[in-house]
XYZ file of C-alpha atoms in Angstrom:
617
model
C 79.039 61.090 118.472
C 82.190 61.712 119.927
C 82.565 58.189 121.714
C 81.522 56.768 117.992
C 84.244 58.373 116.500
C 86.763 56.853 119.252
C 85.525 53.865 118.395
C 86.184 53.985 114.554
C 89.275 55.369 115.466
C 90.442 52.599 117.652
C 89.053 49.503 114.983
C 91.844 50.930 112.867
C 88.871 52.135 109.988
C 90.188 55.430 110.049
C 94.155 55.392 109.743
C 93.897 55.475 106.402
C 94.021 59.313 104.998
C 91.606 59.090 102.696
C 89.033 57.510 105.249
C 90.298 59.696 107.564
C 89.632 63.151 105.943
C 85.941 62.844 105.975
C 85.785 62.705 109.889
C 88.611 65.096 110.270
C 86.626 67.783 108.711
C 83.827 67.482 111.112
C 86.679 67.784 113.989
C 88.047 70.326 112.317
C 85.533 72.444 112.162
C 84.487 71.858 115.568
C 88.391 72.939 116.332
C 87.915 75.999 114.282
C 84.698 77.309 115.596
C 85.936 77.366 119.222
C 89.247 79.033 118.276
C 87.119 82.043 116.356
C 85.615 82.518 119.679
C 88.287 82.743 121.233
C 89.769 86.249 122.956
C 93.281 87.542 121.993
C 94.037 90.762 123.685
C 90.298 92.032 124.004
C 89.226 91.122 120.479
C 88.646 88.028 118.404
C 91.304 85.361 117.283
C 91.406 85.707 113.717
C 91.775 81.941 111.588
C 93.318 82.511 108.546
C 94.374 80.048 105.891
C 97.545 79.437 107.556
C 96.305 78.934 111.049
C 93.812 75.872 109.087
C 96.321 74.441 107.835
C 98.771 73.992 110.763
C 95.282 73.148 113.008
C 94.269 70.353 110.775
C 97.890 68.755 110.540
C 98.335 68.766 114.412
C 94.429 67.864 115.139
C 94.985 64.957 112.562
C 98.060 63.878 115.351
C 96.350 64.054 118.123
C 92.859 61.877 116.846
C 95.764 59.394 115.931
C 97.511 59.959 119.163
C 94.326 59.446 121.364
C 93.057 56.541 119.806
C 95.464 54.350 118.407
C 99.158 56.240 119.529
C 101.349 56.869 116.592
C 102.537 53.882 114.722
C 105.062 55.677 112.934
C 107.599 57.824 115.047
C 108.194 59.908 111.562
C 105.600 62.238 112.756
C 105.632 62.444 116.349
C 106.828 66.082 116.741
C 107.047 68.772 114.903
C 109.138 72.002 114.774
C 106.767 74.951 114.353
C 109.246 78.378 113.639
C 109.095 81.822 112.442
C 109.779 85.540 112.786
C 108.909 87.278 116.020
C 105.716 88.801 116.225
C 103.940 86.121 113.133
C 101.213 84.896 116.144
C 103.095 81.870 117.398
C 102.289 82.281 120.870
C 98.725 82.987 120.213
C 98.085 80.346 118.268
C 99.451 78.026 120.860
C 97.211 78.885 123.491
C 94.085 79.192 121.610
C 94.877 75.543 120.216
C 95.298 74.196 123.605
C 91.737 75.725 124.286
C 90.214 74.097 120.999
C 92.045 71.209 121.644
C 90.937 70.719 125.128
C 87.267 71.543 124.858
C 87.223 68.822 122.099
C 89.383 65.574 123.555
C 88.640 66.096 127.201
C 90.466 64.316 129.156
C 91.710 61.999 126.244
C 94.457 64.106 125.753
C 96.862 65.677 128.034
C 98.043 68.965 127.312
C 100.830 71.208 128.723
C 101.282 74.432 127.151
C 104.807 76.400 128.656
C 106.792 79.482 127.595
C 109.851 77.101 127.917
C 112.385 80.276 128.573
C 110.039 81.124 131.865
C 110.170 77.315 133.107
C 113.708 77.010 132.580
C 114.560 80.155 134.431
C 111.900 78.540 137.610
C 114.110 75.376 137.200
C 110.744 73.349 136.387
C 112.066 70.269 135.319
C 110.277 68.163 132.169
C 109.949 65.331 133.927
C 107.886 67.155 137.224
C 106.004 69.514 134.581
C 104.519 65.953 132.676
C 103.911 64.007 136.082
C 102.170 66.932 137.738
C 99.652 66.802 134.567
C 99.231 63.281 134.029
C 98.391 62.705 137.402
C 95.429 64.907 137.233
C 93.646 62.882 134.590
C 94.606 59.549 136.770
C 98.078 58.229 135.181
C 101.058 57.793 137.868
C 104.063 58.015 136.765
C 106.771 56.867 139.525
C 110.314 57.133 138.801
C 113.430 59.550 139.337
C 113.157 63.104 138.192
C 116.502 62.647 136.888
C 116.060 59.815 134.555
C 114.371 61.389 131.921
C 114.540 58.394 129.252
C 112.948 56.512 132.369
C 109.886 58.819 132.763
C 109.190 58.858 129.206
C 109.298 55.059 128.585
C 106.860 54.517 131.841
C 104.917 57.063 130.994
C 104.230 56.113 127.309
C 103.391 52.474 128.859
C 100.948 53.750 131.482
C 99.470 55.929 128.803
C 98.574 53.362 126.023
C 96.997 51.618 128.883
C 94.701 53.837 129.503
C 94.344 54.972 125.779
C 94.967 58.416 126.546
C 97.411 61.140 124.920
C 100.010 63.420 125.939
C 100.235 66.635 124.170
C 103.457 69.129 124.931
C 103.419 72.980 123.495
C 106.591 74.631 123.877
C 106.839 77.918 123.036
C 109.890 80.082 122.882
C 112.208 76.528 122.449
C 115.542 78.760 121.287
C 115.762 79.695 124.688
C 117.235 75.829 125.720
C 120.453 76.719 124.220
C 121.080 79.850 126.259
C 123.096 78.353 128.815
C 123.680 74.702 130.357
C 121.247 74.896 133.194
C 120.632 71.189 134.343
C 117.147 72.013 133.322
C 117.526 73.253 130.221
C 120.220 70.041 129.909
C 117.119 67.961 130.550
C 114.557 69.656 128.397
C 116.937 69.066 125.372
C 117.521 65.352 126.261
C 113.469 65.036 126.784
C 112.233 66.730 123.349
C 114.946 64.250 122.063
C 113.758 61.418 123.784
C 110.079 61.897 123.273
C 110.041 60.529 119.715
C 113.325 58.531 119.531
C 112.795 56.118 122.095
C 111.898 52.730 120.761
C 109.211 50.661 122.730
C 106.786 47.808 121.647
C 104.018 49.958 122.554
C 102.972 52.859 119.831
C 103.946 56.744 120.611
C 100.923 58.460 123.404
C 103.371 61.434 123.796
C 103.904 63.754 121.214
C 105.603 67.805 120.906
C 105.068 71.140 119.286
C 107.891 73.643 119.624
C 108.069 76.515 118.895
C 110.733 79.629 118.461
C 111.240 82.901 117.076
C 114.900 82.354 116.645
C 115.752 81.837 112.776
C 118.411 79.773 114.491
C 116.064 77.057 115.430
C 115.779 74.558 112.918
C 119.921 75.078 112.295
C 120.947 74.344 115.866
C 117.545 71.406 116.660
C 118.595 68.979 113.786
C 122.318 69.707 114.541
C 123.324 71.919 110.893
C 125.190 74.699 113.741
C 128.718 74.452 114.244
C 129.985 74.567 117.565
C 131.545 78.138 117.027
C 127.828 79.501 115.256
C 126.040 78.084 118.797
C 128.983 80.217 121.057
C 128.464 83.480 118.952
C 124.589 83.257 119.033
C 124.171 81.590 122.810
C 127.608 82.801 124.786
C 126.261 80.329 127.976
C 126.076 77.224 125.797
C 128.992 75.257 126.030
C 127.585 71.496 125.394
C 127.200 69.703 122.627
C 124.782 70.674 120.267
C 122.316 67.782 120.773
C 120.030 66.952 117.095
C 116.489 66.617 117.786
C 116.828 64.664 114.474
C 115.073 65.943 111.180
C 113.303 62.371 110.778
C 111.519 62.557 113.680
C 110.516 65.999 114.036
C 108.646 67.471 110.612
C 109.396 70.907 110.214
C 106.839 73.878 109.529
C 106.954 77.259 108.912
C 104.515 79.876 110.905
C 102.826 83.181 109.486
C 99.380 83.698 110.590
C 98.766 86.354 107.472
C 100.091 85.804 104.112
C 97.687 88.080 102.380
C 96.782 91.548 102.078
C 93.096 90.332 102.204
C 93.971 89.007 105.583
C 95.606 91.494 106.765
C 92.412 93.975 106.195
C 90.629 91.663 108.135
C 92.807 91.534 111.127
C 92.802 95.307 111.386
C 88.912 95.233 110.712
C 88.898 92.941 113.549
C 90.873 95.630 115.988
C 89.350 98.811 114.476
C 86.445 98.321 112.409
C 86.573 102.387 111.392
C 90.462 102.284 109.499
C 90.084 103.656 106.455
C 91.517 101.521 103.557
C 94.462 104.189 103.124
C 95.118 103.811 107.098
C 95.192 99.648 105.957
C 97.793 100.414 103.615
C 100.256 102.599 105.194
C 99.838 100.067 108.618
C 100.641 96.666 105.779
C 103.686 99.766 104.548
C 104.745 99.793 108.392
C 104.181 96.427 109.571
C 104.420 93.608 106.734
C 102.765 90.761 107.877
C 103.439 90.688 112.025
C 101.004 90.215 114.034
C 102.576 92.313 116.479
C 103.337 95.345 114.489
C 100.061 95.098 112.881
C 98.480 95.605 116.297
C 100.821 98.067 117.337
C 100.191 100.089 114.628
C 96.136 99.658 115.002
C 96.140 100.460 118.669
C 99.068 103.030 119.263
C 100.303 104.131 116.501
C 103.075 103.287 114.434
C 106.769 104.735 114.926
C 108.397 105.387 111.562
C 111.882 105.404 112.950
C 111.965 101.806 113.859
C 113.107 101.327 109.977
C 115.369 103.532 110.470
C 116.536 101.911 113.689
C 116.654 98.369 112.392
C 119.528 99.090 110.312
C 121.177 101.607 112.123
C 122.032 98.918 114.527
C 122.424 96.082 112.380
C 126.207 96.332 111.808
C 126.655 92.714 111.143
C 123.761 92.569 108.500
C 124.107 96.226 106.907
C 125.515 94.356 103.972
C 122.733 92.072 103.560
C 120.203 94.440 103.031
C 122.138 95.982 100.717
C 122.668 93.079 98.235
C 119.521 92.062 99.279
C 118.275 94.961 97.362
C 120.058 94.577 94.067
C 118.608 91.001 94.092
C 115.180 91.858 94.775
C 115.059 95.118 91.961
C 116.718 92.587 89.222
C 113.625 89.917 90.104
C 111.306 92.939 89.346
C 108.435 92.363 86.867
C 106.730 94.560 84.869
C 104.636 96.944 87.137
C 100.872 96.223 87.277
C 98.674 99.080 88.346
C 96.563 97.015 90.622
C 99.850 95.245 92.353
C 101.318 97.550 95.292
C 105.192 97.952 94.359
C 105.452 97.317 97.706
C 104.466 93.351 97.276
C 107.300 93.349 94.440
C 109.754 94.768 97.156
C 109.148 91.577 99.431
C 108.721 89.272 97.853
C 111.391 85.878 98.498
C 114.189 85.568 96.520
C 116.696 83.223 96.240
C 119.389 83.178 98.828
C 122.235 81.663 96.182
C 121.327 85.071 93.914
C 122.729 87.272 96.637
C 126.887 87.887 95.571
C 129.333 86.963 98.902
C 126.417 85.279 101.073
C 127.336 81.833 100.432
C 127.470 80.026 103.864
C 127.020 83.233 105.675
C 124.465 81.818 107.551
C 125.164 83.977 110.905
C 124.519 86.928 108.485
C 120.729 85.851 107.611
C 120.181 84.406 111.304
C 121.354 87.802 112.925
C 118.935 89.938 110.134
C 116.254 87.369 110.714
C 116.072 87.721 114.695
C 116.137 91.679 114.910
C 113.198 91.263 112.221
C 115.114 93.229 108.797
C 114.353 89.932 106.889
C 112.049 86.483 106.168
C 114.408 83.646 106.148
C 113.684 80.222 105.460
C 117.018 78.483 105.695
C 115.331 75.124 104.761
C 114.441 76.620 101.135
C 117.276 78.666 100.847
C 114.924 81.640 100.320
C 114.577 85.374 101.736
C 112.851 88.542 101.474
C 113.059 92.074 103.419
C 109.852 91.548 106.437
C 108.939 95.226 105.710
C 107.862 96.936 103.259
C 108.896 100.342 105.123
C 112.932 98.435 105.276
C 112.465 98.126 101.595
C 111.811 101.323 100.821
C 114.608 102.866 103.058
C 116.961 100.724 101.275
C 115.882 101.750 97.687
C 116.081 105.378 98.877
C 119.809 104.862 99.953
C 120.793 103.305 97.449
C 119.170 104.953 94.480
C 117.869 108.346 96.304
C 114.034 108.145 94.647
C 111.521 106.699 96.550
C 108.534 104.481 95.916
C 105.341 106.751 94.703
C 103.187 104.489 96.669
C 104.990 106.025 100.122
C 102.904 109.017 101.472
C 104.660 112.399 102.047
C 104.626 111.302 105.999
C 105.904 108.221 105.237
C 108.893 110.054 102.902
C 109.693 112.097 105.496
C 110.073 109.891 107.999
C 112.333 108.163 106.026
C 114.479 110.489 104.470
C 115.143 112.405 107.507
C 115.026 109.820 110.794
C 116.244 111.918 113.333
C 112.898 114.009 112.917
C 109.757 113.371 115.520
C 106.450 111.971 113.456
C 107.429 113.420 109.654
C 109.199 116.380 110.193
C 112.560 116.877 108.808
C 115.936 117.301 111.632
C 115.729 120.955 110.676
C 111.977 122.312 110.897
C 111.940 120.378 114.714
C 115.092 122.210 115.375
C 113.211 125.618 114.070
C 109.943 124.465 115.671
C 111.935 124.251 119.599
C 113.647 127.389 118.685
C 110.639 128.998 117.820
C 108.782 127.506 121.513
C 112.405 128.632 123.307
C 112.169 132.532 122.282
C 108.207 132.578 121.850
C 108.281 132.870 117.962
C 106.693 130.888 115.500
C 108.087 128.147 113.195
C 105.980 127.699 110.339
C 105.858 123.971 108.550
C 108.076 123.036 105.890
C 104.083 121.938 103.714
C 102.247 125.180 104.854
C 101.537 126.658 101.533
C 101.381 130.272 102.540
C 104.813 129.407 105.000
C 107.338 132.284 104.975
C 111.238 131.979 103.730
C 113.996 133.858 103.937
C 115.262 133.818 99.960
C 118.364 134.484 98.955
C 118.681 135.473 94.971
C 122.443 135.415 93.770
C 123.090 138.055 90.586
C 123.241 135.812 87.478
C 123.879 135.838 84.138
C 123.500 132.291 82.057
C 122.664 130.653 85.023
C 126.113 131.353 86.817
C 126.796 133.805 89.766
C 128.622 136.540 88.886
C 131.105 138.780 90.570
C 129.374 141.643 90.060
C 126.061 143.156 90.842
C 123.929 142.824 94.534
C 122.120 139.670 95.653
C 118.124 139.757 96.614
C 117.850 138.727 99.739
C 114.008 138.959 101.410
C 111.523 137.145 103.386
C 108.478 136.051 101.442
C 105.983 134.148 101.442
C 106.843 131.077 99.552
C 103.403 130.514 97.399
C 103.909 133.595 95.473
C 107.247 135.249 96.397
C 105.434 138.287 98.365
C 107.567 139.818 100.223
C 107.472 140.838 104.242
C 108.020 143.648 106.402
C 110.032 143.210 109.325
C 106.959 143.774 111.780
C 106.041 139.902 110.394
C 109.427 138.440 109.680
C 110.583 139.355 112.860
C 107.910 137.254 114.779
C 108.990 133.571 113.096
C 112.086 131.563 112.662
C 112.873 130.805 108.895
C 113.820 128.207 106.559
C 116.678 129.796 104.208
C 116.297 128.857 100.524
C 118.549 127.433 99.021
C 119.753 125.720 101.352
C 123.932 126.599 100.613
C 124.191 129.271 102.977
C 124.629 126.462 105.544
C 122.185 127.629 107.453
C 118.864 125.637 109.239
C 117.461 128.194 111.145
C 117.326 131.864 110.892
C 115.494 134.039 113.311
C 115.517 138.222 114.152
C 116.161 139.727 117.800
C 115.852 143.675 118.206
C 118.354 144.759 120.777
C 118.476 147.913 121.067
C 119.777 150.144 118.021
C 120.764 147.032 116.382
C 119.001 143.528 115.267
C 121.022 140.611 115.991
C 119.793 137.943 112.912
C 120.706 134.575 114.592
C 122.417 131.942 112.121
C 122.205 128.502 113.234
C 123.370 124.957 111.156
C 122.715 121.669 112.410
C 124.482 118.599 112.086
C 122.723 115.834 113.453
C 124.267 112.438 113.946
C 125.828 110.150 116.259
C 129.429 109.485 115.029
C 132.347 111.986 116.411
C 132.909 114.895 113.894
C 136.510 115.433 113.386
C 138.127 118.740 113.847
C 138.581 119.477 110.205
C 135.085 118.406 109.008
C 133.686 120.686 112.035
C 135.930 123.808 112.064
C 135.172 123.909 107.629
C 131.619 123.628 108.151
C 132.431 126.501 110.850
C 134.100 128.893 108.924
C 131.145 128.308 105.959
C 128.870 129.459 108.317
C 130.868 132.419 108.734
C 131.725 133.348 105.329
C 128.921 132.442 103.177
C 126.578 135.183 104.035
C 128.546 138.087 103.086
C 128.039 142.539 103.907
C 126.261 142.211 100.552
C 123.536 139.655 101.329
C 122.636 142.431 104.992
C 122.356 145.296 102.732
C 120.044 143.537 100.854
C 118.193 142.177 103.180
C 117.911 145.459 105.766
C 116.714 147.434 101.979
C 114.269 144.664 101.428
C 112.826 144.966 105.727
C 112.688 148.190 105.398
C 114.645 148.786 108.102
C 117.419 151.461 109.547
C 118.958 149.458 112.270
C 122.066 147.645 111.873
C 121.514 144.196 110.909
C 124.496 142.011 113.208
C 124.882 138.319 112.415
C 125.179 135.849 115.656
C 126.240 132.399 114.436
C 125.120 128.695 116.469
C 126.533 125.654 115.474
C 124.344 123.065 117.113
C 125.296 119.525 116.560
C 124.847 116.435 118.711
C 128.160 114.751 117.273
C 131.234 114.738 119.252
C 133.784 117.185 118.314
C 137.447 116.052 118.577
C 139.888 118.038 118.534
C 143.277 117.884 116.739
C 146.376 116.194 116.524
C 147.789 119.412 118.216
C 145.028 119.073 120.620
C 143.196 122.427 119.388
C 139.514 122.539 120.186
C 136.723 123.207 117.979
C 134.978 124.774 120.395
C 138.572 127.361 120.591
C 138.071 127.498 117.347
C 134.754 128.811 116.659
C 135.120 130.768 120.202
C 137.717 132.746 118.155
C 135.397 133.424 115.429
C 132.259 134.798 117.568
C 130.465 131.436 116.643
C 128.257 129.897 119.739
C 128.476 126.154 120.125
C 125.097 124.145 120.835
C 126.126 120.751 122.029
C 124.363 117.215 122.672
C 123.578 118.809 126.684
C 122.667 121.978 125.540
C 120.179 121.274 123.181
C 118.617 118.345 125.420
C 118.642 120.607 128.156
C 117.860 124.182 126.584
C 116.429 123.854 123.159
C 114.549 120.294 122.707
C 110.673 120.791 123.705
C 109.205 118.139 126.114
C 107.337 116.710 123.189
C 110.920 116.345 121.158
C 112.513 114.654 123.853
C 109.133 112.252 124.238
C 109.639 111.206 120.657
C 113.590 110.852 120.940
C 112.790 108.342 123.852
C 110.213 106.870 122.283
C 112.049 105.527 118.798
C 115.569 106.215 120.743
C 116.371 108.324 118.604
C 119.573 108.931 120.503
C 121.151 111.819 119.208
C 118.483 113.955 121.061
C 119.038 112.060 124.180
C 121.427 113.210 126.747
């Protein structure tokens, strides 16, 4: 069957597309059924809609390319780019397999991670006469003249009626520096389907790249100053692969939400369909995320991280977001908001981002965005980015984010959902063998503070309520109990995160500590004010209170901690904060001493983890 279908091919009865399609889809499917079999990572490769379609274009090639060569060098390559993460890779090597089993030795194939073969110096013209010369073509001629190779081995191919098949993965990586190899790989994807012979094309290319620079710097749309900024090594010409020669395609193994059930099906067949949800929340459509998420869990401060250090796109995403909540429809009950928040938009809708193409390229390559420069169009890549954008710019957050999820979000210095200050009450609570209860523990206990009132407004007069209760019903707590956990003060305008009891003798020392989290230097003034609030705020009144409410006799002294992980300058006069609370009893926690004293092993795991670097000395 195979040899009859070589035969129609070479009579010429099947170039035309129509004729063609017929056969194709028996190929095709004979393609597809070996690259479902196929293993990717210990589980199954998963053909989607997208992976058809980019199969049948370059299977459609290569029957042409076997039988016949390419009459037409409008189609000899192709240009295959996308995001990091989309399956690229993957579906390179499981296409050589399919490819393979089905054309024999027909067709030639070399599949290379062109970044690794560059940095062993394997030059293109070595890597293609190695190959050839295993299915019986000999190519003889310098390894420097790469336009020589090429035309020979084109020549010696057609004679033989074979193909030559090239998939280059990683391609960006060419422009990193100006290598003589990476000098000749340029000049040979150029060559491959420029080079005009009498004889049709027998050698054809799919490259590939997770730079969203690709396309801009292959067909030559990069200006000399762009390639320097992105590639520092590159100082050559930037060569143009030429944009009518090499097609140019667009790769994202899952476009659906259908899809992307199936893919996590397909690495845990027990995930819940809330567990597929927050994962699609997480990961958008990459492959790698997806997976991530599946098989180790997913961090929640990678969001968080993505913008944190994405000083030259911060913008972006932020007028990214105007654009996308204008191009809001109606909401549909049975359409996630969360499909609304990603979907593309039009790059010429975004104010000030005309011809800021670095902008896009730079948000495209550390994954905040989707960009396809070639339709002008662009979308946030997670749904997770979206959401941490509407919350800083309009403070509500999506209802279809879980409370983890909200969390994790809103507060980004905390480990797996829990805010900065419950993880600093939680290590205080492991440090002096107390207990810290959770901030969503119904029956969790609170040190209230009630301010006299009249109209709603504090008044000068009368004593505050000040007790620890429990906060479902507002019973309140001897000191036996209260003195056994570290607290959460409500409300929160005392300035205080963490409030925990010590009996020393004939007095009890009530420890007052504020966090301020961060990793920008705190001036002195911003530092010493929140100092002296922490001083102040909690007055003689709110311990008389609070000793009548215990129950106790003992002198109730306040100790006061200011723990922050923020630099603390000092003055123009060169006066310390740390002199400055010294003078005022307060103790000073800093970066060292909380990483070394305070942080639990499982706190500094996380920080290290999602490098979360304000906990990291």
């Amino acid at each position: 069957a195979m040899e009859e279908l070589y035969k129609q091919l070479e009579g010429g009865l099947l170039l035309d597309d129509d004729a063609l399609s017929s056969n194709l889809e028996d190929v095709l499917q004979d393609v597809l059924c070996v690259m479902e079999s196929a293993e990717d990572s210990g589980h199954g490769y998963l053909v989607t809609t997208a992976v058809k379609e980019h199969t049948r274009r370059i299977t459609k090639r290569c029957l042409r390319l076997v039988a016949t060569g390419l009459k037409s060098n409008g189609d000899a390559c192709e240009l295959l780019i996308g995001n990091k993460g989309h399956g690229k890779s993957v579906f390179l090597r499981v296409l050589e397999e399919a490819l393979q089993g089905f054309f024999k030795e027909r067709l030639v194939i070399i599949r290379l991670d062109i970044g690794e073969a560059c940095d062993a110096a394997v030059h293109p013209c070595e890597a293609m006469r190695s190959a050839l010369q295993r299915v019986g073509v000999i190519v003889e001629t310098g390894i420097e003249d790469v336009r020589g190779f090429l035309t020979v081995a084109r020549q010696q191919l057609h004679k033989v009626q074979k193909g030559l098949l090239l998939l280059l993965d990683e391609y960006h990586t060419v422009y990193q520096d100006d290598s003589p190899t990476r000098k000749a790989w340029r000049q040979a994807m150029y060559l491959i389907p420029n080079i005009s012979l009498p004889v049709p094309h027998r050698i054809s290319a799919v490259v590939t790249g997770s730079s969203a620079w690709l396309r801009r710097l292959a067909f030559g749309h990069a200006t000399v100053d762009e390639v320097k900024s992105k590639f520092p090594g590159y100082h050559g010409s930037v060569m143009n692969l030429n944009s009518q020669r090499y097609s140019c395609h667009f790769f994202q193994a899952i476009r659906t939400q259908a899809e992307l059930q199936k893919m996590v099906r397909l690495l845990n067949p027990k995930c819940s369909d809330e567990e597929v949800n927050q994962i699609f929340v997480w990961a958008g459509y990459n492959l790698r995320s997806i997976e991530i998420a599946v098989t180790s869990g997913y961090d929640l401060a990678y969001t968080y991280n993505v913008y944190k250090h994405g000083d030259n796109f911060k913008e972006l995403l932020e007028a990214l977001l105007e654009v996308v909540v204008d191009s809001q429809v109606t909401p549909n009950p049975d359409v996630p908001e969360v499909v609304q928040l990603c979907q593309m938009v039009r790059v010429g809708d975004i104010k000030g981002f005309k011809d800021r193409h670095k902008d896009f390229f730079e948000a495209a390559d550390h994954g905040a965005i989707r960009y396809d420069d070639a339709m002008d169009l662009v979308a946030y890549s997670s749904p997770l980015l979206a959401a941490y954008m509407s919350e800083r710019k309009y403070g509500a957050l999506n209802t279809w984010l879980t409370l983890h999820l909200r969390l994790c979000l809103r507060y980004p210095y905390g480990p797996h959902g829990t805010t900065a200050e419950e993880a600093l009450r939680q290590c205080v609570a492991a440090k002096y063998t107390l207990t810290a209860f959770s901030d969503n523990a119904a029956d969790r206990l609170i040190l209230q503070i009630r301010e006299p009132s009249g109209k709603g407004q504090p008044q000068a007069t009368g004593q505050p309520q000040v007790k620890v209760v429990r906060h479902s019903d507002d019973t309140p707590v001897t000191a036996d109990k209260a003195f056994k956990y570290v607290l959460k003060e409500v409300p929160d305008n005392y300035v205080t995160d963490a409030v925990w009891f010590v009996e020393n003798g004939d007095t009890i020392e009530m420890f007052r500590c504020q966090l301020k989290l961060g990793e920008s230097a705190m001036s002195y003034d911003d530092a010493t004010t929140e100092i002296d609030k922490l001083t102040t705020k909690f007055t003689s009144n709110h311990i008389q209170a609070l000793k009548k409410s215990l129950g106790v006799e003992k002198n109730i002294v306040c100790k006061y901690i200011f723990a922050s992980t923020r630099d603390l300058r000092p003055n123009k006069d060169h006066k310390t904060v740390i002199d400055f609370a010294k003078a005022l009893g307060v103790v000073i926690w800093d970066k060292t001493y909380l990483f070394k004293n305070i942080w639990t092993d499982q706190m500094k795991g996380w920080a290290k983890s999602v490098q979360a670097t304000a906990y990291v000395v």
